Amino acid sequence: MPPVEERIETSRRLSDEAKFSTCYMCACRCGIKVHLKDGRIRYIEGNRDHPVNHGVLCAKGSAGLMNHYSPARLTQPLLRVGPRGAGVFKEIGWDEAIAIATEWLGDIRASDPKRLAFFTGRDQSQALTGWWAAQFGTPNYAAHGGFCSVNMAAAGLYTVGGSFWEFGEPDWEHTRYFMMFGVAEDHDSNPIKIGLGKLKGRGAKFVSVNPVRTGYSAIADEWLGIRPGSDGLFVLSLIHELLKADKIDLPFLARYTNAPWLVVRNPGGADDGLIARDLAGRPLCWDRTHNAAVDAASADASPVMVGEFTLANGQRAVPAFQLVAERYLDERYAPETVEREVGIAATVIRRIAAELAHAAFEQEIILQQPWTDWAGRRQETIIGRPVAMHAMRGISAHSNGFHSCRAIHLLQMLLGSIDCPGGFRYKPPFPRPIPPLVKPLGESQADRSLGGAVLGFPTGPADLLVEADGRPKRLDKAYSWEAPLAAHGLMHMVIHNAWKGDPCTIDTLFLYMANMGWNSAMNPGETLRKLTDRSADGASYRIPHFIYADAYFSETVAYADLVLPDTTYLERYDCISLLDRPISDADAAADAIRQPVVKPDRNVRPFQDVLIELGARLKLPGFVEPDGKAKFPGLYADYMVNHQRAPGIGLLAGWRGKDGEKSGVGEPNPGQLERYIANGCFWRQELAPNQRYLRHANKDYLDWAAGMGFIPKPDQIVLQVYSEVLQKFRLAATGHGPVQPPERDSERVARYFDPLPIWYRPFEQDPASGEFPLHAVTQRPMAMYHSWGSQNAWLRQIHTSNRLFVNRARAKALGLADDDWVWIESRDGRVKAQIKLMEGVNEDTVWTWNAVGKRAGAWNLDPAAPEARQGFLLNHVIAELLPPQPDGYRYANSDPITGQAAWYDLKVRLIKAEASEKRETAPRLPTLARPSGLPRPASILRYGAAFRGRREGER
Ligand code: SF4
């Protein structure tokens, strides 16, 4: 009998094709390899060669195909035919949709372009959308950052010329002590996980400062369950301790920061607090050798850091460092003074300060790496202070977030741990000049583009976008006295202000991928009412036109007049540009693309293509040739390759020049996208070892950065311990200078525009009111990002509903038990939810997962889905306005410097629900009707059944 031959298929072919692209399931932009079988997406794996994730793929990333095949995908352009909110649409073709949009937008542009309000979500194409808005001529544009983390970005850019996450990262290879402030798992997900793995492997200490111990905090070596909104005070107390112990890096401060710059002391005078300058406008320091004021940038200066001096013109001045020491050595920052407020014992604060000092100075790193400083002097070594920090929305989403973030940067500078081995490291194109040299523009004229960028960085009151009487020019009041440094706009105020007509009315609200009627709204019920509210005569809506572009049937869709359905991220080109938020790492500049992996099977179009076509139809400058023909007939892919922001500088930095031989600057290369695709859809240029550290003062790096077009010239970027920009606003508020705030804003500006970091209690946290004793915060879970993840069939299996998490001891004191139903009440409303008890949360804080709660029917989920019945949003109890001022005016619920939405200032109380009340979350808004074109979703998901191999005899 012949031997039986057993054959086992050890490595079955699962796909017949694989294409590289970039993940879009969160904002980390990992490289992916998408496997296809019979033209359908089979599975997604991480791209092992990709600089962001090195092959690592998280749950969200691998579940991307469930977003791609989501039943919530819109299928067809829609025109509203019923009342707003009823969800009654008729399907129209793209020709009609584009014609309608062109007509509405064309009328506005011909008369008053600022009557268009164009705001986008976390769309990763702001290099295009911002430019489009500027070409259209409206200043009323911003994107996601105003919701999320503008405090981090602005504080960083006004202090160290970079920021956390996309602009910088911890030196994972060298750090010995890592402090993370207020970071949930959605911010820099895979890179942080990979980095934490490295830290743990090396035995470095990881301290997490966060009211909640989940995610990263759960694996921290030490968790500090801080009171929300008090991080800035905690950091200033650490600074107090370091100054007291004389554990600061004075040589670093003298060489790389403005700590030695002389600050004029003239209380009440117009020059008080300004930097003393020579006749050429150069900052001065006091030189020890000459005992005289000299150019602070002089390489030979030997600056004195404390003392008071009389300058040649009679001005009295002190080094900025002296102001730092005077302020933070004060006992009001002593650990014993602050411990109650921050919820961390004085002994712990003192120990953490000592540990920071030990890591920075006793574990100093000396790299034997020659480099050249800004003055052209060769240095043989690089000193590293192996203390790194990372912070995110937990710091940012408070009305004191800007100063808290500046306090963290001050701490980093005092320790000498900016862009050194083991410290915080910039990602190119950062560092940038402080602040970046782009001013916001707001002069809108019929048929004209703005002639520059919409968003920018004011350097003083003269740069504000205000009328002669101080009223804001922009709809969201960004760059007004209410939020002077609002570098990302005030997204959360757009619908309210448009409805109220304050400070102006608009004609068309144009939103892209921003669920601003639901989880991106403060008080969504009221926000939706504003979208449906009619003018006094009832003839039209108060916001007359509303165009919404999205790939999915989010809660906002039903309120739009015209719906432009987008593709999924696997069906289009995208550009992760150095002009926007690139994927660079500390050692290299990098950018990336997405390519269409499959063709859309619905009547949808990439929004970027639509925007470019609208630009051409509207004949916007830059979108048409002189003869009026479309400049980018190949739409976004064409634009990505051929658009030049400045000569030789385009959206993609790799393979520029006719033959692709240039990087950074070079003429467009027709074969550029092919080169990206052949390289796994990314480009990366590594820095030479002598360019990698102290880049704010590293000549070889600065020369390279100027050559790449990242900075205008290779000058030293002096880190700003003391912010003269803030002082200029304060002087205006105290009656100096030609541009001064209206009376109502003066005191507020004078109080908050302190040139050194300050701490104040967040606006909603008045301790005199014991009515609402608990802080309430939210975060996104590791498995989800924004609202995108919570409609994903696979990810929904991890979180289908959310509980309110309550500290166990506190719950007991309140008479609450696990699984109880409660009303969460704030000054602005109430929400019903079920609680879950836990130990790992600050005693005075409750929290929940954000954006899990869905409106019934939305996202094409079953109206009885747990997301609608057991899920809830805290947004319902957050108001977009603060309580009235004495004159009745209500400021936005925002940081007074940047306008950042103060989501986490919320205070609540818990009231146990009656036994007779329904065990369902509330409020519940009426079920949304399924718009036409959306399929009825299958009740059982059978994805993958078609891929299953056949057994012998099976048909
Ligand atoms: S971390 Fe973000 S970008 Fe990376 S795989 Fe996960 S979801 Fe995708």
PDB file of C-alpha atoms in Angstrom, residues 773-872:
ATOM      1  CA  PRO A 773     -18.185  69.499  44.065  1.00  0.00           C
ATOM      2  CA  LEU A 774     -16.887  67.008  41.498  1.00  0.00           C
ATOM      3  CA  HIS A 775     -14.636  67.546  38.508  1.00  0.00           C
ATOM      4  CA  ALA A 776     -15.828  65.741  35.399  1.00  0.00           C
ATOM      5  CA  VAL A 777     -13.534  64.859  32.524  1.00  0.00           C
ATOM      6  CA  THR A 778     -13.546  62.577  29.502  1.00  0.00           C
ATOM      7  CA  GLN A 779     -11.004  60.739  27.408  1.00  0.00           C
ATOM      8  CA  ARG A 780     -10.970  58.490  24.394  1.00  0.00           C
ATOM      9  CA  PRO A 781     -10.261  54.825  24.906  1.00  0.00           C
ATOM     10  CA  MET A 782      -7.259  53.124  23.379  1.00  0.00           C
ATOM     11  CA  ALA A 783      -9.461  51.306  20.911  1.00  0.00           C
ATOM     12  CA  MET A 784     -11.189  54.365  19.501  1.00  0.00           C
ATOM     13  CA  TYR A 785     -10.477  57.778  18.103  1.00  0.00           C
ATOM     14  CA  HIS A 786     -12.974  60.639  17.988  1.00  0.00           C
ATOM     15  CA  SER A 787     -16.388  59.437  16.910  1.00  0.00           C
ATOM     16  CA  TRP A 788     -14.952  57.471  13.998  1.00  0.00           C
ATOM     17  CA  GLY A 789     -14.148  54.373  16.020  1.00  0.00           C
ATOM     18  CA  SER A 790     -17.397  53.987  17.840  1.00  0.00           C
ATOM     19  CA  GLN A 791     -19.338  53.018  14.716  1.00  0.00           C
ATOM     20  CA  ASN A 792     -16.778  50.380  13.761  1.00  0.00           C
ATOM     21  CA  ALA A 793     -18.247  46.909  13.985  1.00  0.00           C
ATOM     22  CA  TRP A 794     -15.124  45.326  15.436  1.00  0.00           C
ATOM     23  CA  LEU A 795     -14.204  48.130  17.808  1.00  0.00           C
ATOM     24  CA  ARG A 796     -17.778  48.350  19.056  1.00  0.00           C
ATOM     25  CA  GLN A 797     -17.268  44.939  20.565  1.00  0.00           C
ATOM     26  CA  ILE A 798     -14.808  46.551  22.984  1.00  0.00           C
ATOM     27  CA  HIS A 799     -16.879  49.590  23.946  1.00  0.00           C
ATOM     28  CA  THR A 800     -20.574  49.672  23.077  1.00  0.00           C
ATOM     29  CA  SER A 801     -21.559  51.909  25.963  1.00  0.00           C
ATOM     30  CA  ASN A 802     -19.919  54.052  28.577  1.00  0.00           C
ATOM     31  CA  ARG A 803     -20.259  54.365  32.320  1.00  0.00           C
ATOM     32  CA  LEU A 804     -19.465  57.248  34.592  1.00  0.00           C
ATOM     33  CA  PHE A 805     -16.449  56.142  36.615  1.00  0.00           C
ATOM     34  CA  VAL A 806     -16.507  57.226  40.261  1.00  0.00           C
ATOM     35  CA  ASN A 807     -13.899  56.865  42.965  1.00  0.00           C
ATOM     36  CA  ARG A 808     -15.020  54.014  45.223  1.00  0.00           C
ATOM     37  CA  ALA A 809     -14.453  55.832  48.518  1.00  0.00           C
ATOM     38  CA  ARG A 810     -16.170  58.949  47.249  1.00  0.00           C
ATOM     39  CA  ALA A 811     -19.129  56.925  45.991  1.00  0.00           C
ATOM     40  CA  LYS A 812     -19.511  55.361  49.418  1.00  0.00           C
ATOM     41  CA  ALA A 813     -19.547  58.796  51.008  1.00  0.00           C
ATOM     42  CA  LEU A 814     -22.231  59.817  48.535  1.00  0.00           C
ATOM     43  CA  GLY A 815     -24.302  56.717  49.266  1.00  0.00           C
ATOM     44  CA  LEU A 816     -23.766  55.311  45.781  1.00  0.00           C
ATOM     45  CA  ALA A 817     -23.039  51.700  44.886  1.00  0.00           C
ATOM     46  CA  ASP A 818     -21.594  50.021  41.820  1.00  0.00           C
ATOM     47  CA  ASP A 819     -23.992  50.001  38.852  1.00  0.00           C
ATOM     48  CA  ASP A 820     -26.301  52.646  40.314  1.00  0.00           C
ATOM     49  CA  TRP A 821     -27.958  55.034  37.907  1.00  0.00           C
ATOM     50  CA  VAL A 822     -27.342  58.705  38.611  1.00  0.00           C
ATOM     51  CA  TRP A 823     -28.121  62.121  37.298  1.00  0.00           C
ATOM     52  CA  ILE A 824     -24.957  64.062  36.529  1.00  0.00           C
ATOM     53  CA  GLU A 825     -25.879  67.681  37.064  1.00  0.00           C
ATOM     54  CA  SER A 826     -23.941  70.829  36.197  1.00  0.00           C
ATOM     55  CA  ARG A 827     -24.997  74.448  36.196  1.00  0.00           C
ATOM     56  CA  ASP A 828     -26.112  73.884  32.621  1.00  0.00           C
ATOM     57  CA  GLY A 829     -28.129  70.707  32.595  1.00  0.00           C
ATOM     58  CA  ARG A 830     -28.234  67.062  33.516  1.00  0.00           C
ATOM     59  CA  VAL A 831     -27.427  63.696  32.033  1.00  0.00           C
ATOM     60  CA  LYS A 832     -28.469  60.281  33.305  1.00  0.00           C
ATOM     61  CA  ALA A 833     -25.910  57.479  33.301  1.00  0.00           C
ATOM     62  CA  GLN A 834     -24.864  54.335  35.080  1.00  0.00           C
ATOM     63  CA  ILE A 835     -21.823  54.437  37.312  1.00  0.00           C
ATOM     64  CA  LYS A 836     -18.900  52.112  37.726  1.00  0.00           C
ATOM     65  CA  LEU A 837     -16.666  52.328  40.764  1.00  0.00           C
ATOM     66  CA  MET A 838     -12.897  52.265  40.617  1.00  0.00           C
ATOM     67  CA  GLU A 839      -9.923  53.123  42.785  1.00  0.00           C
ATOM     68  CA  GLY A 840      -7.696  54.653  40.154  1.00  0.00           C
ATOM     69  CA  VAL A 841      -9.275  58.066  39.926  1.00  0.00           C
ATOM     70  CA  ASN A 842      -8.779  61.276  41.878  1.00  0.00           C
ATOM     71  CA  GLU A 843     -11.347  61.326  44.716  1.00  0.00           C
ATOM     72  CA  ASP A 844     -12.898  64.576  43.554  1.00  0.00           C
ATOM     73  CA  THR A 845     -13.154  63.516  39.920  1.00  0.00           C
ATOM     74  CA  VAL A 846     -15.576  61.495  37.832  1.00  0.00           C
ATOM     75  CA  TRP A 847     -14.882  60.603  34.241  1.00  0.00           C
ATOM     76  CA  THR A 848     -16.165  58.733  31.187  1.00  0.00           C
ATOM     77  CA  TRP A 849     -15.194  57.699  27.665  1.00  0.00           C
ATOM     78  CA  ASN A 850     -16.077  60.404  25.211  1.00  0.00           C
ATOM     79  CA  ALA A 851     -17.963  60.057  21.923  1.00  0.00           C
ATOM     80  CA  VAL A 852     -19.225  56.545  22.617  1.00  0.00           C
ATOM     81  CA  GLY A 853     -22.782  57.820  23.191  1.00  0.00           C
ATOM     82  CA  LYS A 854     -24.641  58.109  19.915  1.00  0.00           C
ATOM     83  CA  ARG A 855     -27.952  59.589  18.953  1.00  0.00           C
ATOM     84  CA  ALA A 856     -30.434  56.824  18.156  1.00  0.00           C
ATOM     85  CA  GLY A 857     -30.380  56.005  14.455  1.00  0.00           C
ATOM     86  CA  ALA A 858     -27.155  57.896  13.738  1.00  0.00           C
ATOM     87  CA  TRP A 859     -24.213  56.127  12.109  1.00  0.00           C
ATOM     88  CA  ASN A 860     -26.764  53.652  10.748  1.00  0.00           C
ATOM     89  CA  LEU A 861     -26.689  51.773  14.033  1.00  0.00           C
ATOM     90  CA  ASP A 862     -29.797  50.023  15.256  1.00  0.00           C
ATOM     91  CA  PRO A 863     -31.830  52.695  17.108  1.00  0.00           C
ATOM     92  CA  ALA A 864     -31.803  50.358  20.097  1.00  0.00           C
ATOM     93  CA  ALA A 865     -28.018  49.973  19.980  1.00  0.00           C
ATOM     94  CA  PRO A 866     -26.285  50.202  23.364  1.00  0.00           C
ATOM     95  CA  GLU A 867     -24.501  53.360  22.178  1.00  0.00           C
ATOM     96  CA  ALA A 868     -27.871  55.118  22.138  1.00  0.00           C
ATOM     97  CA  ARG A 869     -29.437  53.562  25.235  1.00  0.00           C
ATOM     98  CA  GLN A 870     -26.520  53.052  27.573  1.00  0.00           C
ATOM     99  CA  GLY A 871     -24.092  55.460  25.993  1.00  0.00           C
ATOM    100  CA  PHE A 872     -24.039  59.145  26.870  1.00  0.00           C
TER     101      PHE A 872
END
